[in-house]
Amino acid sequence: MHFMETQNCIFCKIVSGEIPSDKVYEDAEILCFRDLEPQAPTHVLIVPKIHIASLDEVEESKEHKELLGHLMAKVSVIAAQLGLSNGYRLVNNCGEDGMQSVKHLHFHLLGGRAMGWPPG
Ligand code: AMP
């Protein structure tokens, strides 16, 4: 990981508090905050606090496996906190073809309406 990468990263700045966010869940490893441009009645982003550029950068290291396992295990906790009792969608956009715009690993948690399929 390069220093400049984290320094210019908008989600690293949200994690550090330099940029404000509407937080819905936080613990030592992850942060969840509301998306600025919600695509559903409920739309939050779940991010690891450490800078990982994308899902493609996730390694089979103990650290990454524990972190991602922790994040996934918290999805149902966050969904319940947000009242998404009728289901939800978890989305990761990865890289250019995945249309990832912010280069800090994040998962979109969307709910509050029925989702369409296939995605565009
Ligand atoms: P992606 O296209 O998957 O990289 O998603 C990036 C998401 O970050 C988009 O849904 C944006 O609306 C959202 N976003 C960008 N800047 C902020 C911010 N400062 N606070 C909250 N959400 C943001």
PDB file of C-alpha atoms and ligand atoms in Angstrom, residues 10-11 14 19-22 33-39 43-45 91-95 98-104 106-108, ligand 1:
ATOM      1  CA  ILE A  10     -11.975   9.760   0.213  1.00  0.00           C
ATOM      2  CA  PHE A  11     -13.078   6.731   2.259  1.00  0.00           C
ATOM      3  CA  ILE A  14     -14.223   9.366   6.113  1.00  0.00           C
ATOM      4  CA  ILE A  19     -14.615  14.137   5.838  1.00  0.00           C
ATOM      5  CA  PRO A  20     -17.967  13.887   7.647  1.00  0.00           C
ATOM      6  CA  SER A  21     -20.310  10.991   7.058  1.00  0.00           C
ATOM      7  CA  ASP A  22     -23.668   9.788   8.311  1.00  0.00           C
ATOM      8  CA  PHE A  33     -22.193   5.077   6.568  1.00  0.00           C
ATOM      9  CA  ARG A  34     -25.003   6.297   4.340  1.00  0.00           C
ATOM     10  CA  ASP A  35     -24.295   6.733   0.622  1.00  0.00           C
ATOM     11  CA  LEU A  36     -24.395  10.373  -0.559  1.00  0.00           C
ATOM     12  CA  GLU A  37     -26.464   9.406  -3.604  1.00  0.00           C
ATOM     13  CA  PRO A  38     -28.824   6.700  -2.380  1.00  0.00           C
ATOM     14  CA  GLN A  39     -30.113   4.290  -5.039  1.00  0.00           C
ATOM     15  CA  HIS A  43     -28.356   2.623   0.858  1.00  0.00           C
ATOM     16  CA  VAL A  44     -25.267   2.359   3.031  1.00  0.00           C
ATOM     17  CA  LEU A  45     -21.626   1.539   2.361  1.00  0.00           C
ATOM     18  CA  VAL A  91     -23.082  -5.213  -4.007  1.00  0.00           C
ATOM     19  CA  ASN A  92     -19.396  -4.847  -4.711  1.00  0.00           C
ATOM     20  CA  ASN A  93     -18.278  -3.004  -7.815  1.00  0.00           C
ATOM     21  CA  CYS A  94     -14.732  -4.050  -8.695  1.00  0.00           C
ATOM     22  CA  GLY A  95     -12.405  -2.373 -11.175  1.00  0.00           C
ATOM     23  CA  GLY A  98     -17.365  -3.373 -12.405  1.00  0.00           C
ATOM     24  CA  MET A  99     -17.766   0.429 -12.572  1.00  0.00           C
ATOM     25  CA  GLN A 100     -15.952   0.977  -9.269  1.00  0.00           C
ATOM     26  CA  SER A 101     -15.586   4.736  -8.754  1.00  0.00           C
ATOM     27  CA  VAL A 102     -14.022   4.938  -5.272  1.00  0.00           C
ATOM     28  CA  LYS A 103     -10.800   2.928  -5.010  1.00  0.00           C
ATOM     29  CA  HIS A 104     -11.285   1.801  -1.400  1.00  0.00           C
ATOM     30  CA  HIS A 106     -16.663  -1.078  -0.084  1.00  0.00           C
ATOM     31  CA  PHE A 107     -19.882  -3.039  -0.155  1.00  0.00           C
ATOM     32  CA  HIS A 108     -23.184  -1.363  -0.975  1.00  0.00           C
TER      33      HIS A 108
HETATM   34  P1  AMP B   1     -18.712   2.652  -6.429  1.00  0.00           P
HETATM   35  O1  AMP B   1     -19.253   3.229  -7.712  1.00  0.00           O
HETATM   36  O2  AMP B   1     -19.093   1.213  -6.230  1.00  0.00           O
HETATM   37  O3  AMP B   1     -17.223   2.875  -6.294  1.00  0.00           O
HETATM   38  O4  AMP B   1     -19.442   3.400  -5.251  1.00  0.00           O
HETATM   39  C1  AMP B   1     -18.981   4.567  -4.675  1.00  0.00           C
HETATM   40  C2  AMP B   1     -20.139   5.131  -3.900  1.00  0.00           C
HETATM   41  O5  AMP B   1     -19.623   6.074  -2.977  1.00  0.00           O
HETATM   42  C3  AMP B   1     -21.200   5.836  -4.715  1.00  0.00           C
HETATM   43  O6  AMP B   1     -22.464   5.218  -4.499  1.00  0.00           O
HETATM   44  C4  AMP B   1     -21.178   7.274  -4.195  1.00  0.00           C
HETATM   45  O7  AMP B   1     -22.455   7.843  -4.142  1.00  0.00           O
HETATM   46  C5  AMP B   1     -20.586   7.078  -2.811  1.00  0.00           C
HETATM   47  N1  AMP B   1     -19.893   8.223  -2.248  1.00  0.00           N
HETATM   48  C6  AMP B   1     -18.919   8.959  -2.808  1.00  0.00           C
HETATM   49  N2  AMP B   1     -18.483   9.900  -1.962  1.00  0.00           N
HETATM   50  C7  AMP B   1     -19.187   9.742  -0.812  1.00  0.00           C
HETATM   51  C8  AMP B   1     -19.192  10.389   0.451  1.00  0.00           C
HETATM   52  N3  AMP B   1     -18.376  11.435   0.714  1.00  0.00           N
HETATM   53  N4  AMP B   1     -20.056   9.967   1.393  1.00  0.00           N
HETATM   54  C9  AMP B   1     -20.883   8.937   1.139  1.00  0.00           C
HETATM   55  N5  AMP B   1     -20.917   8.272  -0.026  1.00  0.00           N
HETATM   56  C10 AMP B   1     -20.085   8.665  -0.983  1.00  0.00           C
END
